Amino acid sequence: MKKRMTIVGLMAMMALASQAQAIGIWTSNHQSANSGVKEYAKGLGNFFARPEVKTEKKKTTAVWHGTNMDWVKDYCEVKDVAIEKDYLKYFPEMAGTLKDLSFVPLSWRLTEENNEAVLHCYFPMPADEVSNLFLASEETSLVDQETGVQYRIRRTEPDTYNKHFTVRAKKGDVLDLKIFFAPLPETTKDIRIYGVSCWNMMGTPVRIGNQFYGTAQYYDSTPQFHKPRLLREHLNVDKPYDRQNWDTWKVMTDAHLIKPLSNGTKALWRTPEATYLAIGCEQNWTREYFAFEHDTKLIDETGHQYKLREVQGIPMGELFFMEGMAGDYIAYVLVFDPIPLDLTKITYIEPAGEPFNAWGANWSGSVLTLDIKQLRDNQKLFEYHPRVVVK
């Protein structure tokens, strides 16, 4: 057996790259095709992976992705929602996307109608019934970036204020969910939109009256990895875990196998619920030890921390053995809090750990700045690859 120091030094340096996929936010202060409607701005918004769709008796249902609003317990059902027949007039780029809906675009328009500002939140139905949607709450507002004036939410249409809800319509229809505010003054130039979590608008910048291009961003589908299983609770001695006695460490097996790659290669998946970071490791011995500490985290450029929730199938905060075959290439999957879609790089921090007595091991930490585009490009490297043995 050979020492293994958590995942220190496992990262091959990745070239920096920037993600630029064209589309984004187009704004104009012109009268729309609907008489009396002034359009402040519109945007393609974010693209969410289509949720699992189930079919029963010719009816399709889906549960929308988590919205991080679990503390809201009120729920309602909505049947007669306005359908936006002119969606492709506003967003002609989306014709192909609506036919496929492998990704669901959550687009929006901000208008003035009947002396009110109206935020139209568009939802293409991936099924005939979708549950777990959330539109707006007391946090929803428009904030003028010059004056600081806050335009608080007045109401929603349909009435789903501060409620999760289920909606029914024809699969493929584009729903028009509306949020109403006081009208914006003619002098308004820049605002931010807050509190529309399903559409990922938690401070979205919007320019009124000029063209402004943002980035169309995509969430990933939740990755599916083979999860390791516990082979033995202790290596040799049935005693409580003792960091200084490897005979008390757990023995795991059946790790997620991958094709050979550079030790420490990483890949990343972004979903609304969580961030998944896979780390590739070369197994040099039939039984090799690793560890993952609770204080491992991701940090963005603003200093915001994204905590490590779990390592799939693996005990955290203690040393363990992984049993396989020398020459295996395996992947561990770390699950962090969700990161924003507009990040282009993230810093991975693994703190120094408590020393332990095992073949002269040490436990230094590491700080690695990672390029998100490169990490997402690496996803294909982590497809499951069964072990092939020739004798």
Short mmCIF file of C-alpha atoms in Angstrom, two decimals, residues 92-387:
data_model
loop_
_atom_site.label_atom_id
_atom_site.label_comp_id
_atom_site.label_asym_id
_atom_site.label_seq_id
_atom_site.Cartn_x
_atom_site.Cartn_y
_atom_site.Cartn_z
CA PRO A 92 -37.10 34.16 -33.23
CA GLU A 93 -33.78 32.54 -32.28
CA MET A 94 -35.67 30.04 -30.14
CA ALA A 95 -37.64 28.27 -32.91
CA GLY A 96 -35.37 25.23 -32.92
CA THR A 97 -35.10 25.12 -29.14
CA LEU A 98 -38.88 25.00 -28.71
CA LYS A 99 -39.13 22.02 -31.06
CA ASP A 100 -36.57 20.06 -29.11
CA LEU A 101 -36.79 21.36 -25.51
CA SER A 102 -33.78 19.29 -24.44
CA PHE A 103 -32.96 22.60 -22.75
CA VAL A 104 -35.76 24.81 -21.43
CA PRO A 105 -35.11 28.54 -21.99
CA LEU A 106 -36.48 30.83 -19.28
CA SER A 107 -36.78 34.08 -21.23
CA TRP A 108 -38.32 37.35 -20.06
CA ARG A 109 -39.56 40.76 -21.17
CA LEU A 110 -39.93 43.94 -19.12
CA THR A 111 -42.68 46.24 -20.39
CA GLU A 112 -44.86 49.14 -19.41
CA GLU A 113 -48.59 48.41 -19.69
CA ASN A 114 -51.55 50.33 -18.28
CA ASN A 115 -49.28 52.53 -16.18
CA GLU A 116 -47.45 49.59 -14.57
CA ALA A 117 -44.12 47.89 -15.16
CA VAL A 118 -44.71 44.24 -16.03
CA LEU A 119 -42.08 41.52 -15.97
CA HIS A 120 -43.19 38.70 -18.28
CA CYS A 121 -41.54 35.43 -17.27
CA TYR A 122 -41.87 32.86 -20.05
CA PHE A 123 -41.98 29.15 -19.31
CA PRO A 124 -42.07 26.61 -22.19
CA MET A 125 -43.94 23.56 -20.89
CA PRO A 126 -41.77 20.41 -21.07
CA ALA A 127 -44.83 18.37 -20.02
CA ASP A 128 -48.59 18.74 -19.65
CA GLU A 129 -48.19 19.26 -15.92
CA VAL A 130 -45.20 20.77 -14.14
CA SER A 131 -44.88 21.02 -10.36
CA ASN A 132 -42.45 22.76 -7.97
CA LEU A 133 -42.40 26.08 -9.84
CA PHE A 134 -41.83 29.34 -7.97
CA LEU A 135 -42.27 32.85 -9.36
CA ALA A 136 -42.01 35.70 -6.85
CA SER A 137 -42.08 36.73 -3.19
CA GLU A 138 -41.50 39.77 -0.99
CA GLU A 139 -37.88 39.79 -2.23
CA THR A 140 -38.94 40.54 -5.82
CA SER A 141 -38.13 44.08 -6.90
CA LEU A 142 -36.66 46.40 -9.54
CA VAL A 143 -33.89 48.69 -8.27
CA ASP A 144 -32.84 51.87 -10.09
CA GLN A 145 -29.03 51.84 -10.17
CA GLU A 146 -28.75 55.64 -10.31
CA THR A 147 -31.27 56.69 -7.67
CA GLY A 148 -31.42 53.54 -5.54
CA VAL A 149 -35.23 53.63 -5.67
CA GLN A 150 -36.75 50.17 -5.13
CA TYR A 151 -39.88 49.24 -7.04
CA ARG A 152 -41.41 46.45 -4.97
CA ILE A 153 -43.66 43.75 -6.30
CA ARG A 154 -47.39 44.60 -6.40
CA ARG A 155 -48.87 41.27 -7.43
CA THR A 156 -48.49 38.29 -9.77
CA GLU A 157 -50.71 36.91 -12.49
CA PRO A 158 -51.81 34.20 -11.95
CA ASP A 159 -51.81 34.63 -8.17
CA THR A 160 -48.81 32.55 -7.08
CA TYR A 161 -47.22 35.15 -4.78
CA ASN A 162 -44.86 33.46 -2.29
CA LYS A 163 -46.11 29.98 -3.24
CA HIS A 164 -44.73 26.96 -4.98
CA PHE A 165 -47.21 25.89 -7.62
CA THR A 166 -48.24 23.27 -10.12
CA VAL A 167 -49.31 24.41 -13.57
CA ARG A 168 -51.22 22.60 -16.30
CA ALA A 169 -51.17 23.43 -20.00
CA LYS A 170 -50.37 21.75 -23.29
CA LYS A 171 -46.84 20.39 -23.64
CA GLY A 172 -44.88 22.86 -25.79
CA ASP A 173 -47.02 25.89 -24.89
CA VAL A 174 -45.12 28.94 -23.64
CA LEU A 175 -46.68 30.28 -20.44
CA ASP A 176 -46.69 34.01 -19.73
CA LEU A 177 -46.31 34.47 -15.97
CA LYS A 178 -46.50 38.15 -14.99
CA ILE A 179 -45.08 40.20 -12.12
CA PHE A 180 -46.38 43.77 -11.66
CA PHE A 181 -44.56 46.85 -10.32
CA ALA A 182 -45.05 50.61 -10.26
CA PRO A 183 -44.11 52.26 -13.59
CA LEU A 184 -40.52 53.32 -14.16
CA PRO A 185 -39.79 57.04 -14.71
CA GLU A 186 -38.84 58.12 -18.24
CA THR A 187 -35.35 58.98 -16.96
CA THR A 188 -34.59 55.40 -15.85
CA LYS A 189 -31.42 54.05 -17.48
CA ASP A 190 -30.16 51.03 -15.54
CA ILE A 191 -31.95 48.71 -13.16
CA ARG A 192 -31.38 45.35 -11.55
CA ILE A 193 -34.03 42.66 -11.16
CA TYR A 194 -34.13 40.79 -7.85
CA GLY A 195 -36.07 37.93 -6.34
CA VAL A 196 -37.09 35.85 -9.39
CA SER A 197 -35.15 32.75 -8.41
CA CYS A 198 -36.57 30.24 -10.91
CA TRP A 199 -35.38 32.53 -13.72
CA ASN A 200 -32.07 33.01 -11.90
CA MET A 201 -32.69 36.77 -11.65
CA MET A 202 -31.10 37.66 -8.32
CA GLY A 203 -29.59 41.02 -9.26
CA THR A 204 -29.70 40.76 -13.07
CA PRO A 205 -28.50 44.03 -14.68
CA VAL A 206 -30.80 45.55 -17.33
CA ARG A 207 -30.16 48.65 -19.41
CA ILE A 208 -33.18 50.65 -20.52
CA GLY A 209 -33.20 52.27 -23.96
CA ASN A 210 -29.92 51.00 -25.42
CA GLN A 211 -28.62 47.74 -26.83
CA PHE A 212 -26.84 45.52 -24.36
CA TYR A 213 -25.56 42.02 -24.94
CA GLY A 214 -25.13 39.47 -22.24
CA THR A 215 -24.44 35.75 -22.40
CA ALA A 216 -26.83 32.87 -22.88
CA GLN A 217 -25.84 30.43 -20.15
CA TYR A 218 -26.73 26.77 -19.78
CA TYR A 219 -27.19 24.54 -16.78
CA ASP A 220 -25.95 20.96 -17.03
CA SER A 221 -27.95 17.85 -16.38
CA THR A 222 -27.16 16.22 -13.04
CA PRO A 223 -24.23 13.85 -13.72
CA GLN A 224 -24.70 10.15 -13.04
CA PHE A 225 -21.70 8.48 -11.41
CA HIS A 226 -21.17 4.98 -10.12
CA LYS A 227 -21.14 5.44 -6.33
CA PRO A 228 -18.60 3.50 -4.24
CA ARG A 229 -19.85 1.10 -1.59
CA LEU A 230 -18.60 0.14 1.85
CA LEU A 231 -16.69 -3.15 1.77
CA ARG A 232 -15.65 -3.28 5.44
CA GLU A 233 -16.32 -0.96 8.36
CA HIS A 234 -12.71 -1.40 9.56
CA LEU A 235 -9.60 -2.68 7.80
CA ASN A 236 -8.56 -5.22 10.45
CA VAL A 237 -9.56 -4.07 13.95
CA ASP A 238 -13.17 -3.62 15.09
CA LYS A 239 -12.56 -0.44 17.07
CA PRO A 240 -13.77 3.16 16.68
CA TYR A 241 -12.10 5.17 13.95
CA ASP A 242 -8.63 6.33 14.95
CA ARG A 243 -6.76 8.57 12.55
CA GLN A 244 -3.45 7.21 13.83
CA ASN A 245 -4.43 3.55 13.40
CA TRP A 246 -5.15 2.52 9.81
CA ASP A 247 -6.51 -0.83 10.97
CA THR A 248 -9.63 1.10 12.08
CA TRP A 249 -10.22 2.87 8.75
CA LYS A 250 -13.13 2.02 6.46
CA VAL A 251 -12.52 0.06 3.28
CA MET A 252 -14.48 1.18 0.21
CA THR A 253 -14.72 -0.44 -3.22
CA ASP A 254 -16.47 -0.17 -6.63
CA ALA A 255 -15.28 3.33 -7.43
CA HIS A 256 -16.42 5.06 -10.63
CA LEU A 257 -13.96 3.85 -13.28
CA ILE A 258 -12.77 6.08 -16.14
CA LYS A 259 -10.29 5.89 -19.00
CA PRO A 260 -6.67 6.79 -18.16
CA LEU A 261 -6.03 10.51 -17.76
CA SER A 262 -3.63 12.82 -15.97
CA ASN A 263 -3.80 12.41 -12.21
CA GLY A 264 -5.94 15.16 -10.73
CA THR A 265 -7.86 16.10 -13.88
CA LYS A 266 -11.15 17.73 -12.93
CA ALA A 267 -14.55 18.29 -14.51
CA LEU A 268 -17.50 20.38 -13.38
CA TRP A 269 -21.28 20.28 -13.80
CA ARG A 270 -23.53 23.23 -12.86
CA THR A 271 -27.16 22.54 -11.94
CA PRO A 272 -29.72 24.73 -10.15
CA GLU A 273 -29.44 22.49 -7.09
CA ALA A 274 -25.70 21.87 -6.76
CA THR A 275 -22.23 22.01 -8.29
CA TYR A 276 -20.54 18.68 -9.05
CA LEU A 277 -16.74 18.54 -9.22
CA ALA A 278 -15.23 15.24 -10.38
CA ILE A 279 -11.58 14.51 -9.67
CA GLY A 280 -9.69 11.77 -11.51
CA CYS A 281 -7.15 9.67 -9.60
CA GLU A 282 -4.73 6.96 -10.61
CA GLN A 283 -4.84 3.93 -8.32
CA ASN A 284 -1.25 2.79 -7.84
CA TRP A 285 -2.01 -0.01 -5.38
CA THR A 286 -4.76 -2.57 -4.88
CA ARG A 287 -5.67 -0.79 -1.65
CA GLU A 288 -4.87 2.91 -1.40
CA TYR A 289 -5.93 5.55 1.08
CA PHE A 290 -7.57 8.94 0.56
CA ALA A 291 -9.46 11.53 2.58
CA PHE A 292 -11.75 14.51 1.97
CA GLU A 293 -12.06 17.20 4.61
CA HIS A 294 -15.23 19.13 5.48
CA ASP A 295 -13.50 22.50 5.01
CA THR A 296 -12.81 21.92 1.32
CA LYS A 297 -14.65 24.69 -0.57
CA LEU A 298 -15.03 26.72 -3.74
CA ILE A 299 -14.61 30.53 -3.65
CA ASP A 300 -15.47 33.03 -6.38
CA GLU A 301 -13.74 36.33 -7.16
CA THR A 302 -15.96 38.24 -4.71
CA GLY A 303 -14.92 35.95 -1.85
CA HIS A 304 -18.27 34.13 -1.69
CA GLN A 305 -17.82 30.56 -0.47
CA TYR A 306 -19.61 27.50 -1.83
CA LYS A 307 -19.50 24.78 0.81
CA LEU A 308 -18.78 21.11 0.26
CA ARG A 309 -21.97 19.15 0.98
CA GLU A 310 -20.76 15.59 0.38
CA VAL A 311 -18.41 13.36 -1.53
CA GLN A 312 -20.68 10.84 -3.24
CA GLY A 313 -20.53 7.48 -1.48
CA ILE A 314 -17.48 8.45 0.59
CA PRO A 315 -17.06 9.24 4.33
CA MET A 316 -15.95 12.82 4.93
CA GLY A 317 -13.49 14.00 7.53
CA GLU A 318 -11.71 10.66 7.94
CA LEU A 319 -9.13 8.59 6.14
CA PHE A 320 -10.35 5.55 4.24
CA PHE A 321 -9.05 2.88 1.89
CA MET A 322 -10.25 2.43 -1.68
CA GLU A 323 -9.88 -1.16 -2.86
CA GLY A 324 -9.64 -1.90 -6.57
CA MET A 325 -6.82 -2.92 -8.88
CA ALA A 326 -3.44 -1.34 -9.44
CA GLY A 327 -3.74 0.53 -12.72
CA ASP A 328 -7.36 1.58 -12.22
CA TYR A 329 -8.30 5.16 -12.98
CA ILE A 330 -11.12 6.29 -10.72
CA ALA A 331 -13.20 9.41 -10.09
CA TYR A 332 -14.42 10.97 -6.88
CA VAL A 333 -17.36 13.36 -7.07
CA LEU A 334 -17.53 16.34 -4.70
CA VAL A 335 -20.91 18.08 -4.35
CA PHE A 336 -20.85 21.81 -3.51
CA ASP A 337 -23.46 24.53 -3.19
CA PRO A 338 -24.66 25.78 -6.61
CA ILE A 339 -22.50 28.44 -8.26
CA PRO A 340 -23.85 31.29 -10.46
CA LEU A 341 -23.88 30.74 -14.21
CA ASP A 342 -21.94 33.91 -14.96
CA LEU A 343 -18.73 32.76 -13.24
CA THR A 344 -15.81 32.08 -15.60
CA LYS A 345 -13.38 30.78 -12.98
CA ILE A 346 -13.54 29.41 -9.47
CA THR A 347 -10.92 28.80 -6.78
CA TYR A 348 -10.72 25.35 -5.22
CA ILE A 349 -9.37 25.37 -1.66
CA GLU A 350 -8.36 22.33 0.32
CA PRO A 351 -7.07 23.19 3.80
CA ALA A 352 -4.10 21.53 5.44
CA GLY A 353 -5.17 18.49 7.46
CA GLU A 354 -4.20 17.06 10.78
CA PRO A 355 -0.98 14.99 10.55
CA PHE A 356 -1.22 11.21 10.86
CA ASN A 357 1.19 8.31 11.13
CA ALA A 358 1.22 6.36 7.89
CA TRP A 359 4.35 5.78 5.86
CA GLY A 360 5.66 9.27 6.60
CA ALA A 361 2.60 11.02 5.18
CA ASN A 362 2.14 14.75 5.39
CA TRP A 363 -1.02 16.78 4.86
CA SER A 364 -0.42 20.08 3.11
CA GLY A 365 -3.29 22.05 1.61
CA SER A 366 -3.78 23.44 -1.87
CA VAL A 367 -5.31 26.46 -3.61
CA LEU A 368 -6.13 26.07 -7.32
CA THR A 369 -7.80 28.57 -9.64
CA LEU A 370 -9.87 26.63 -12.16
CA ASP A 371 -11.33 27.69 -15.51
CA ILE A 372 -15.01 26.75 -15.64
CA LYS A 373 -15.24 26.38 -19.40
CA GLN A 374 -12.32 23.95 -19.42
CA LEU A 375 -13.85 22.04 -16.51
CA ARG A 376 -17.14 21.67 -18.39
CA ASP A 377 -15.30 20.60 -21.54
CA ASN A 378 -13.73 17.82 -19.42
CA GLN A 379 -17.10 16.22 -18.64
CA LYS A 380 -16.70 13.67 -21.44
CA LEU A 381 -13.49 12.38 -19.81
CA PHE A 382 -15.47 11.07 -16.85
CA GLU A 383 -17.84 8.69 -18.60
CA TYR A 384 -17.92 5.30 -16.91
CA HIS A 385 -15.36 2.92 -18.45
CA PRO A 386 -15.55 -0.67 -17.14
CA ARG A 387 -12.29 -2.39 -16.26
#
